[in-house]
Short mmCIF file of C-alpha atoms in Angstrom, two decimals:
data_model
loop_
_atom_site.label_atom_id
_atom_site.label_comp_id
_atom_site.label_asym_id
_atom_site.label_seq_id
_atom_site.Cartn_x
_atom_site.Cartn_y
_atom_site.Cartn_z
CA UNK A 9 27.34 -30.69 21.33
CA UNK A 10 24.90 -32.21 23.88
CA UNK A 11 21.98 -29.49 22.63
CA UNK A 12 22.46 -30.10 18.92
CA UNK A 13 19.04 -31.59 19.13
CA UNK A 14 17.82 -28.59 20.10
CA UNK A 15 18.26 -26.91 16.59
CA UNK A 16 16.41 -29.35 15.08
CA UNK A 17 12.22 -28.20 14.32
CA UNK A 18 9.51 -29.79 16.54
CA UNK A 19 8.14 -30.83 13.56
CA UNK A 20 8.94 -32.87 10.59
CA UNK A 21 6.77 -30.46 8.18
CA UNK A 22 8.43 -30.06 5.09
CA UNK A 23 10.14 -26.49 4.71
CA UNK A 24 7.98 -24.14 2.28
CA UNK A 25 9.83 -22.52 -0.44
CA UNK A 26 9.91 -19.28 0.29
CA UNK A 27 6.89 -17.40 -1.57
CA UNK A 28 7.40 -15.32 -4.38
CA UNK A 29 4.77 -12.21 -5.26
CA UNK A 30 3.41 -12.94 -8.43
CA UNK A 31 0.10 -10.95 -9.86
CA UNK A 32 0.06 -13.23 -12.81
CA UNK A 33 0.21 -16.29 -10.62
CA UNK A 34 -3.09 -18.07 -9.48
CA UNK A 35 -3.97 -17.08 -5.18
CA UNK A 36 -5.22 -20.43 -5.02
CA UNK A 37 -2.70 -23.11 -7.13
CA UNK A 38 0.60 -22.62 -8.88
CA UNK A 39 -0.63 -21.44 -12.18
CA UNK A 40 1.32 -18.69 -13.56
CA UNK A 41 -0.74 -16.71 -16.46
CA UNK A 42 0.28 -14.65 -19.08
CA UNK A 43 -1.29 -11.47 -18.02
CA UNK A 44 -2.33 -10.12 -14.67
CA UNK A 45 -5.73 -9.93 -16.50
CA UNK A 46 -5.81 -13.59 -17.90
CA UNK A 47 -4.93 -14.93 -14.23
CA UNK A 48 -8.18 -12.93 -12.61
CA UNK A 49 -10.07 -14.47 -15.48
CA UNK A 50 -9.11 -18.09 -15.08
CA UNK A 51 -9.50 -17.62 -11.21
CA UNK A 52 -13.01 -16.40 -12.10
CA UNK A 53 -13.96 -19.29 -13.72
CA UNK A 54 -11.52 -21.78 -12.16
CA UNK A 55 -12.26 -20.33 -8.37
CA UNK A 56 -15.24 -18.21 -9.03
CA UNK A 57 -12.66 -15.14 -7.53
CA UNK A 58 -14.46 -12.01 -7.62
CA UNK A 59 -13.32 -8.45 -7.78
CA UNK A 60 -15.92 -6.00 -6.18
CA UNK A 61 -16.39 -2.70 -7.44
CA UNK A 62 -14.27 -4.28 -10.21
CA UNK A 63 -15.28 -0.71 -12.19
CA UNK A 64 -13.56 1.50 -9.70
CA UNK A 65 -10.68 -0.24 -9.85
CA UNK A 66 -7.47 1.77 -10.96
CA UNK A 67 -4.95 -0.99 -9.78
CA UNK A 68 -5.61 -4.52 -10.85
CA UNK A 69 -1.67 -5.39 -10.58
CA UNK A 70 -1.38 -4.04 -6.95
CA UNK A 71 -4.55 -5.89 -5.72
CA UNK A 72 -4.04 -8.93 -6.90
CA UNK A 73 -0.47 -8.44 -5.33
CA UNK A 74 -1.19 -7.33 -1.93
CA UNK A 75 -3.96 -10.50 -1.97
CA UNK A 76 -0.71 -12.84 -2.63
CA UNK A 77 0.83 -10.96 0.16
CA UNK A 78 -1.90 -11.38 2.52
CA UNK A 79 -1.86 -15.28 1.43
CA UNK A 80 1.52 -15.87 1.32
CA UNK A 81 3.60 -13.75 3.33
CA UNK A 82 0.61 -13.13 6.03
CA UNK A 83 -0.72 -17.12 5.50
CA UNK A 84 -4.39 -15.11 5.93
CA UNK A 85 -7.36 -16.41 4.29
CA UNK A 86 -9.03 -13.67 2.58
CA UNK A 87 -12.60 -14.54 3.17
CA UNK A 88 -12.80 -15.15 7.31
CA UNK A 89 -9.34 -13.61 7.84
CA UNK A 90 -7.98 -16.88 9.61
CA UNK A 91 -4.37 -17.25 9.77
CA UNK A 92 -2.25 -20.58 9.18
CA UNK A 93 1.05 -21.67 10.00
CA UNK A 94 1.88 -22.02 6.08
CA UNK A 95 0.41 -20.18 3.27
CA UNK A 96 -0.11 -23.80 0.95
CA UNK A 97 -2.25 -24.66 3.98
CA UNK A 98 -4.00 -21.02 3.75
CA UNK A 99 -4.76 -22.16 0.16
CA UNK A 100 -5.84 -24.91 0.94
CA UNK A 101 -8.37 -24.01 3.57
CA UNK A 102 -9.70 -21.10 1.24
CA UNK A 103 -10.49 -24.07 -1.43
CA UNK A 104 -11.48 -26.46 0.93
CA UNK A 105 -14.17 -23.97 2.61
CA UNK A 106 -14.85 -21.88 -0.51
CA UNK A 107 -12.99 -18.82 0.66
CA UNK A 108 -12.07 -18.03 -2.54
CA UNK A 109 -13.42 -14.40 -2.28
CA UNK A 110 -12.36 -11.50 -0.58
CA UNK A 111 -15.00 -10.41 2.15
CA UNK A 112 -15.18 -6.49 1.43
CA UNK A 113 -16.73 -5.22 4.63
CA UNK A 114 -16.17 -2.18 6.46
CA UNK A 115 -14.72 -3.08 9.32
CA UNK A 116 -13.42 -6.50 8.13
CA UNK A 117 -10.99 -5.82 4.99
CA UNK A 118 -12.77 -2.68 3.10
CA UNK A 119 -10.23 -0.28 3.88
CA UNK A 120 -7.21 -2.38 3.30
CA UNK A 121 -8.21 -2.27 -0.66
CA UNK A 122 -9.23 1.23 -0.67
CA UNK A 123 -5.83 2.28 -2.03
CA UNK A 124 -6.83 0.20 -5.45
CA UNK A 125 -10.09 2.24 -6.11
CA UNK A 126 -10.43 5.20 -7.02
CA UNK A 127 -14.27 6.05 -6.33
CA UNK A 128 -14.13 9.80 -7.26
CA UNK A 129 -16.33 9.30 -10.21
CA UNK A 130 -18.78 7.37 -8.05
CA UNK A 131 -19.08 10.06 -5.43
CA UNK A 132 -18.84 12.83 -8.37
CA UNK A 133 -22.05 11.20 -9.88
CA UNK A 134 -23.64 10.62 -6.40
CA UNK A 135 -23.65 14.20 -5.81
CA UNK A 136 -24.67 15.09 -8.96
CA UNK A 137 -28.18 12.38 -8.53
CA UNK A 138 -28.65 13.58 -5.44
CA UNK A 139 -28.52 17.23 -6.30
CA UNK A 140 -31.19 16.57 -9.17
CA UNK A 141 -33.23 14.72 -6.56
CA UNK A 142 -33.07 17.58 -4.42
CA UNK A 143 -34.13 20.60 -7.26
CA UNK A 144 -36.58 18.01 -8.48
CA UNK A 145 -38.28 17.98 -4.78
CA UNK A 146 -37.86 21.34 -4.36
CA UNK A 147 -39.73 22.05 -8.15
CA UNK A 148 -43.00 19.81 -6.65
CA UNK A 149 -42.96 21.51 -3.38
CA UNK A 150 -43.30 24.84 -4.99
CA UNK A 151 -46.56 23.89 -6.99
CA UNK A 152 -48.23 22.56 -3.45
CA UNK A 153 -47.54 25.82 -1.99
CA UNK A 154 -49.79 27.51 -4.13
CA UNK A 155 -53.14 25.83 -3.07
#
């Protein structure tokens, strides 16, 4: 009986409920859209929340989840990667600071995302540009030869 104090938190910070994983609900607020698609929008305009390589993108659903995860179950700030010890406090800072953005840097948070692009086409048409570059060169260098 003596320790019962113990039990009781350090501090007097009111519990968090305990987050839910929501695509169609806002990273940054409470806002729940109607569509996974209307919710980027409005944090577009409302956040100015940005989806690079938006065209490559085969899984708008699971980013946008695994973003709430990395908010709310990791409390990480997607821009600077900073942790905090609640995820309304994450939010918070990432308004606050204008971390409403993911950073998208090798070496920082690139690879994380890579299983919600699919880039194929990208690298298919890369090849292909670069191969036309080359048989172009190749084409000029002939002529010189002659001379």
């Amino acid at each position: 009986e003596p320790q019962d104090h113990l039990q009781q938190p350090e501090d007097d910070m009111e519990e968090e409920e305990p987050p839910t994983i929501e695509p169609r609900q806002c990273l940054f607020d409470t806002h729940i859209s109607a569509t996974v698609e209307s919710n980027v929008e409005r944090m577009h305009s409302k956040y100015d929340f940005f989806i690079p390589d938006r065209e490559y993108l085969v899984d708008l659903e699971g980013f946008v989840g695994y973003c709430h995860e990395k908010v709310k179950l990791g409390q990480m700030c997607l821009y600077c990667q900073r942790t905090f010890r609640s995820y309304t406090a994450c939010q918070a800072h990432m308004i606050s600071k204008a971390h409403t953005k993911i950073q998208y840097e090798r070496g920082i948070d690139l690879d994380e995302f890579d299983p919600f692009y699919d880039f194929s086409k990208a690298d298919e048409e890369f090849y292909q540009d670069t191969t036309l570059l080359r048989k172009k060169k190749n084409k000029a260098g002939e002529g010189d030869e002659s001379m």
